[in-house]
mmCIF file of C-alpha atoms in Angstrom:
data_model
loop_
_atom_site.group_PDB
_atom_site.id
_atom_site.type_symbol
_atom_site.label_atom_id
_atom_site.label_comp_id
_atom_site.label_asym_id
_atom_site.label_seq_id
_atom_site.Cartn_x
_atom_site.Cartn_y
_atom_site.Cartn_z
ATOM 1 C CA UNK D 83 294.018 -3.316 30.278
ATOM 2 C CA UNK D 84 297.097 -2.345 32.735
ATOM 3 C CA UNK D 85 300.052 -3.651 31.702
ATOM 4 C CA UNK D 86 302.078 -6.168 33.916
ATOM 5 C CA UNK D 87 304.822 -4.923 36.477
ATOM 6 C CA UNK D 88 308.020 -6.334 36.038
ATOM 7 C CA UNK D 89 307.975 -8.714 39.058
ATOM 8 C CA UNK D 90 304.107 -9.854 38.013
ATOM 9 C CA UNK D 91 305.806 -10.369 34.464
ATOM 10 C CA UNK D 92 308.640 -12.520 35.742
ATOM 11 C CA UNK D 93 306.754 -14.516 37.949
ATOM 12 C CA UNK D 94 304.160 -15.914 35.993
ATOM 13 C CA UNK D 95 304.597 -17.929 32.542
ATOM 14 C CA UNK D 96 303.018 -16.691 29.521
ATOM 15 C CA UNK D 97 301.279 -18.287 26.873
ATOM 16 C CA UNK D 98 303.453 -17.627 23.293
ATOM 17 C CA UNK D 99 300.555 -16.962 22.094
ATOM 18 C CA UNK D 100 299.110 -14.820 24.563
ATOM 19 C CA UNK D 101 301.944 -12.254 24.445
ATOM 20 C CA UNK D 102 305.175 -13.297 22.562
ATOM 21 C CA UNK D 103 306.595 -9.688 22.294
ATOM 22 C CA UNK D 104 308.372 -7.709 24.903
ATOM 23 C CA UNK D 105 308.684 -3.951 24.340
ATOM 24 C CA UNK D 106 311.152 -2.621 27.177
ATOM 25 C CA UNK D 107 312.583 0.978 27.186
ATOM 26 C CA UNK D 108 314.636 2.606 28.916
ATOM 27 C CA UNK D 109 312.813 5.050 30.721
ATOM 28 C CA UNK D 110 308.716 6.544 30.739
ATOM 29 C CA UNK D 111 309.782 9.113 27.983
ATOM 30 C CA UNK D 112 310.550 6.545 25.687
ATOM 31 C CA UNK D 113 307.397 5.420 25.564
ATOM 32 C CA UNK D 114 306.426 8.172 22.982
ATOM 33 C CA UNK D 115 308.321 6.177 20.668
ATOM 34 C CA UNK D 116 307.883 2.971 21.723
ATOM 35 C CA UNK D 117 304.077 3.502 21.338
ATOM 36 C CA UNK D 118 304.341 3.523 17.821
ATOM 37 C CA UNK D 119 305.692 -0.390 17.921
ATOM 38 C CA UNK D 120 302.865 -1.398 20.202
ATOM 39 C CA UNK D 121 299.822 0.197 18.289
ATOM 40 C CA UNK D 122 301.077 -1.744 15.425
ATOM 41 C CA UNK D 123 301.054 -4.441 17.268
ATOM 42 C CA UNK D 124 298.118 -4.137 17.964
ATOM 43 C CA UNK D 125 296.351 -3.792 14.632
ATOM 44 C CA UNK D 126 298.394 -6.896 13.459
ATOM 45 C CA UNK D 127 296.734 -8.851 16.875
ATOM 46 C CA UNK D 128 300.159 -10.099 18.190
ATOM 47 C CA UNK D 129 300.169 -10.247 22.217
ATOM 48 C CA UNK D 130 302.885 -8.061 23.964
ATOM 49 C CA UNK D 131 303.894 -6.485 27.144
ATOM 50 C CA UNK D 132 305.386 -2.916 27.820
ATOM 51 C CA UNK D 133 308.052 -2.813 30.527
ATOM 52 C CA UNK D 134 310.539 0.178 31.843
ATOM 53 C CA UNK D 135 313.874 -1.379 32.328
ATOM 54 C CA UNK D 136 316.892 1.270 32.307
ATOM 55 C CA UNK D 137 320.259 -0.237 31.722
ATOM 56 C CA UNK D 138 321.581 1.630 34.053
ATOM 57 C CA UNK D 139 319.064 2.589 37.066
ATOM 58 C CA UNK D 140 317.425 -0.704 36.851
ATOM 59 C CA UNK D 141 320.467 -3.363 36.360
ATOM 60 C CA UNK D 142 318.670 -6.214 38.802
ATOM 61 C CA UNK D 143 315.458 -5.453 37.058
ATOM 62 C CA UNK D 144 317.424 -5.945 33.219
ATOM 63 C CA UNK D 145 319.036 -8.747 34.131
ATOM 64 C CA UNK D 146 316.055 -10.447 35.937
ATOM 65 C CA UNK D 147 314.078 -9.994 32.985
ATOM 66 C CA UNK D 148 316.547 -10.824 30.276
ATOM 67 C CA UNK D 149 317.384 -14.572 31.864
ATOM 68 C CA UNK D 150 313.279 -14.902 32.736
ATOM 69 C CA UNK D 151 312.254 -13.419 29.182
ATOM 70 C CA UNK D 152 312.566 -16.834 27.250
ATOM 71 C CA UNK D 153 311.257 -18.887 30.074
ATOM 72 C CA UNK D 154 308.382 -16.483 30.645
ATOM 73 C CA UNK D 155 306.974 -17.413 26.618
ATOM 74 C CA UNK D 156 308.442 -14.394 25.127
ATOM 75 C CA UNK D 157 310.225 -15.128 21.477
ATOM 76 C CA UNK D 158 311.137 -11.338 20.489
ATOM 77 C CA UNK D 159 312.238 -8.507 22.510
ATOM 78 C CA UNK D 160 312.155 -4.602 21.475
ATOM 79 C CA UNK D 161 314.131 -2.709 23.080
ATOM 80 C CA UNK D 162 314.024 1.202 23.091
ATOM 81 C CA UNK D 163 316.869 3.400 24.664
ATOM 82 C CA UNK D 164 318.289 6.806 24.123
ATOM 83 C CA UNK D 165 321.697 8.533 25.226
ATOM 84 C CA UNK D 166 324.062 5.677 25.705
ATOM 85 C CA UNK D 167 321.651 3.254 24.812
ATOM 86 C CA UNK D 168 322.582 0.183 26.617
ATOM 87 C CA UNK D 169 319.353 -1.619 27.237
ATOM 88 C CA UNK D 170 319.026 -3.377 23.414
ATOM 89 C CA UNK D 171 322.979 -4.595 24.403
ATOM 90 C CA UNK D 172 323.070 -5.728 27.550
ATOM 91 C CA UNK D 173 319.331 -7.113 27.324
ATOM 92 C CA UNK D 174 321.342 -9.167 24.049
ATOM 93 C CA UNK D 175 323.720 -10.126 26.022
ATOM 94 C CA UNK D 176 321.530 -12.172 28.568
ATOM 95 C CA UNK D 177 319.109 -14.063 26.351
ATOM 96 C CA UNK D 178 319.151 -16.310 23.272
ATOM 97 C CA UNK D 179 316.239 -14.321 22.105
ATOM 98 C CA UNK D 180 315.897 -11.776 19.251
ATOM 99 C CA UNK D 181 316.608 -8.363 20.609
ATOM 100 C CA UNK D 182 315.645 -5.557 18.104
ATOM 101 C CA UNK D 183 317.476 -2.227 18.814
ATOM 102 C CA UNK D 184 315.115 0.729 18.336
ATOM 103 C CA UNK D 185 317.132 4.347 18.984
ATOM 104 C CA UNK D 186 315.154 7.028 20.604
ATOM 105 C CA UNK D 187 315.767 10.183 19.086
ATOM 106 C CA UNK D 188 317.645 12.587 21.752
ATOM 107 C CA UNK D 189 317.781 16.533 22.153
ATOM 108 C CA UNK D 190 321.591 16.333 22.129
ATOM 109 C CA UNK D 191 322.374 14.446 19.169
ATOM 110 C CA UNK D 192 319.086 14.004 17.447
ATOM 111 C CA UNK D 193 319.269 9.847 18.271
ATOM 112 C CA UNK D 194 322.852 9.409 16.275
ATOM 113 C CA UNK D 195 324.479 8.202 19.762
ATOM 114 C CA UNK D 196 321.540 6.215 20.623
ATOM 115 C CA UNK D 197 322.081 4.774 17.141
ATOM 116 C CA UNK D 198 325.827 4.270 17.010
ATOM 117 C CA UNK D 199 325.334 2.818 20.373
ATOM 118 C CA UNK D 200 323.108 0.405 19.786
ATOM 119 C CA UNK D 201 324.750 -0.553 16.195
ATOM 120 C CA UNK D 202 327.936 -0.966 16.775
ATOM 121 C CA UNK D 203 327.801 -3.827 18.795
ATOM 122 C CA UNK D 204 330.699 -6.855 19.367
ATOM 123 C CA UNK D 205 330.513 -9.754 17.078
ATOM 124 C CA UNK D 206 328.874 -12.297 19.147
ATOM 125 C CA UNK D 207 326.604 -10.586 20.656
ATOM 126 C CA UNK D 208 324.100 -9.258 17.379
ATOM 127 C CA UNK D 209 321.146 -6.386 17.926
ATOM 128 C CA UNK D 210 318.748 -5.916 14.615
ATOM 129 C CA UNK D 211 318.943 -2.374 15.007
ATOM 130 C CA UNK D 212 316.242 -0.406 13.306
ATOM 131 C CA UNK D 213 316.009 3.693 12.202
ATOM 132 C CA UNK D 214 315.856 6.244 14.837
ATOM 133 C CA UNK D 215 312.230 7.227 16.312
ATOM 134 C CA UNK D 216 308.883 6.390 15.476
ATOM 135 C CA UNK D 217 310.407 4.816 11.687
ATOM 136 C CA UNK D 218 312.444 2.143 14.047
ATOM 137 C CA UNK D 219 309.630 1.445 16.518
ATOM 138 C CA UNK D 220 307.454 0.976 13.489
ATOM 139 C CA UNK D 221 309.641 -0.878 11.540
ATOM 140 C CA UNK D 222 310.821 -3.016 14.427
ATOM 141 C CA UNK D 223 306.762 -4.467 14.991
ATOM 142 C CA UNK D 224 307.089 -5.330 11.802
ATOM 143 C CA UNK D 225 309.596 -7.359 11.653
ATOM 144 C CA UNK D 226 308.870 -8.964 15.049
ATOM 145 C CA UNK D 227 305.513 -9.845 12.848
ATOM 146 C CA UNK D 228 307.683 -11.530 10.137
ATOM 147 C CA UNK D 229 309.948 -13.395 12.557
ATOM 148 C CA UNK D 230 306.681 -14.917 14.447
ATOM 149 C CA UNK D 231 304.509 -15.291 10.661
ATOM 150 C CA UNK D 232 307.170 -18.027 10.179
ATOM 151 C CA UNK D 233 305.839 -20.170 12.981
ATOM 152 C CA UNK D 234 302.238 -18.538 12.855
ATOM 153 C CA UNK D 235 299.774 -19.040 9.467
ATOM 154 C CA UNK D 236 297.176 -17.031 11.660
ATOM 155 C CA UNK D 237 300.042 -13.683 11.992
ATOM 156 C CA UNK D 238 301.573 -14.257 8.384
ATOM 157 C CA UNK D 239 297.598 -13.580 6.982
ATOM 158 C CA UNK D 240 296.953 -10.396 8.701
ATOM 159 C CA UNK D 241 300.712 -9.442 7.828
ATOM 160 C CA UNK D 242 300.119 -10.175 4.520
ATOM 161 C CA UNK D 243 296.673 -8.149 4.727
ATOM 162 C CA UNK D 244 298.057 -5.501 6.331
ATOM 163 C CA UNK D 245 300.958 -5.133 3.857
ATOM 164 C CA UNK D 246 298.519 -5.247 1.124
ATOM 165 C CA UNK D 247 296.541 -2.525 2.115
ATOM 166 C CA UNK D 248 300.010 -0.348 2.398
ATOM 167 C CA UNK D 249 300.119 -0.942 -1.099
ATOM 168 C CA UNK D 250 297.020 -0.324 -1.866
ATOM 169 C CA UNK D 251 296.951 3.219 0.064
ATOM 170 C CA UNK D 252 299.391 4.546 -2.414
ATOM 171 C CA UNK D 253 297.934 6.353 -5.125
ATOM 172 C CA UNK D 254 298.691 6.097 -8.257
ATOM 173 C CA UNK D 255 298.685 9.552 -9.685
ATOM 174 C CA UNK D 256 298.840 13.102 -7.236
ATOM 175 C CA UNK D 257 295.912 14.317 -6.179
ATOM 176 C CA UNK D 258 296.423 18.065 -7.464
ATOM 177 C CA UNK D 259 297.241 16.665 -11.116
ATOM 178 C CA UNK D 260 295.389 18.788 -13.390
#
């Protein structure tokens, strides 16, 4: 199913239910790590919407969707960016909601400025920043999955089922032992 564009996404209110996660990145090559977050997503059945949104090509566009996100039925936002990795910050910065920082690994520094860029923010003004790449994207549907579980019985049971069969997948002895 296509995704939304921005203005369809901003204009028309969403159930919570329907799709209470918004992945944004920064730009289309992002999306090979932001993928990661929104196939998990998937398998764990929690709505969401993809949206490009650069911090800095797109400001109206950011800030449009930042002040709309809330009132639009998202609760969580995850937010990819590489480089200078503004887009977790600023998007922070404009809405009450959770914003989870996910660094996309870089060719120049490996994702260690996208990191320290989107860690070291001012007090006031808090990103849950996650590991760089796929780990963060990962990691960062998971915990959007925790934060709505809280409110959801129906999300905390296939969390819980999902987690369990991590643990189960982990053998207990190496294959090759002789």
């Amino acid at each position: 199913m296509p995704q939304p564009s921005p203005d369809q996404f901003l204009g028309r209110h969403l159930s919570a239910t329907e799709k209470p996660v918004s992945i944004i990145m920064g730009s289309e090559s992002d999306w090979e790590t932001m993928r990661h977050a929104a196939a998990l997503l998937d398998e764990l059945g929690i709505g969401y919407i993809t949206l490009i949104i650069s911090a800095h090509r797109t400001p109206d566009r950011l800030f449009a969707f930042a002040k709309g996100a809330k009132a639009a039925g998202a609760k969580i936002i995850i937010a990819g960016a590489g480089g200078a990795a503004h887009l977790p910050g600023m998007t922070a910065a404009l809405t009450e909601l959770p914003v989870l920082g996910v660094p996309i690994e870089t060719k120049a520094l490996h994702g260690q400025d996208s990191l320290y860029s989107i860690v070291q923010m001012p007090a006031g003004v808090p990103v849950g920043t996650l590991a760089i790449g796929k780990p963060g994207a990962i990691n960062a549907a998971l915990l959007a999955a925790a934060v709505l579980a809280l409110a959801d019985p129906a999300i905390e049971a296939r969390l819980s089922a999902w987690r369990a069969a991590q643990t189960e997948a982990v053998a207990k002895r190496p294959s090759s032992e002789d």
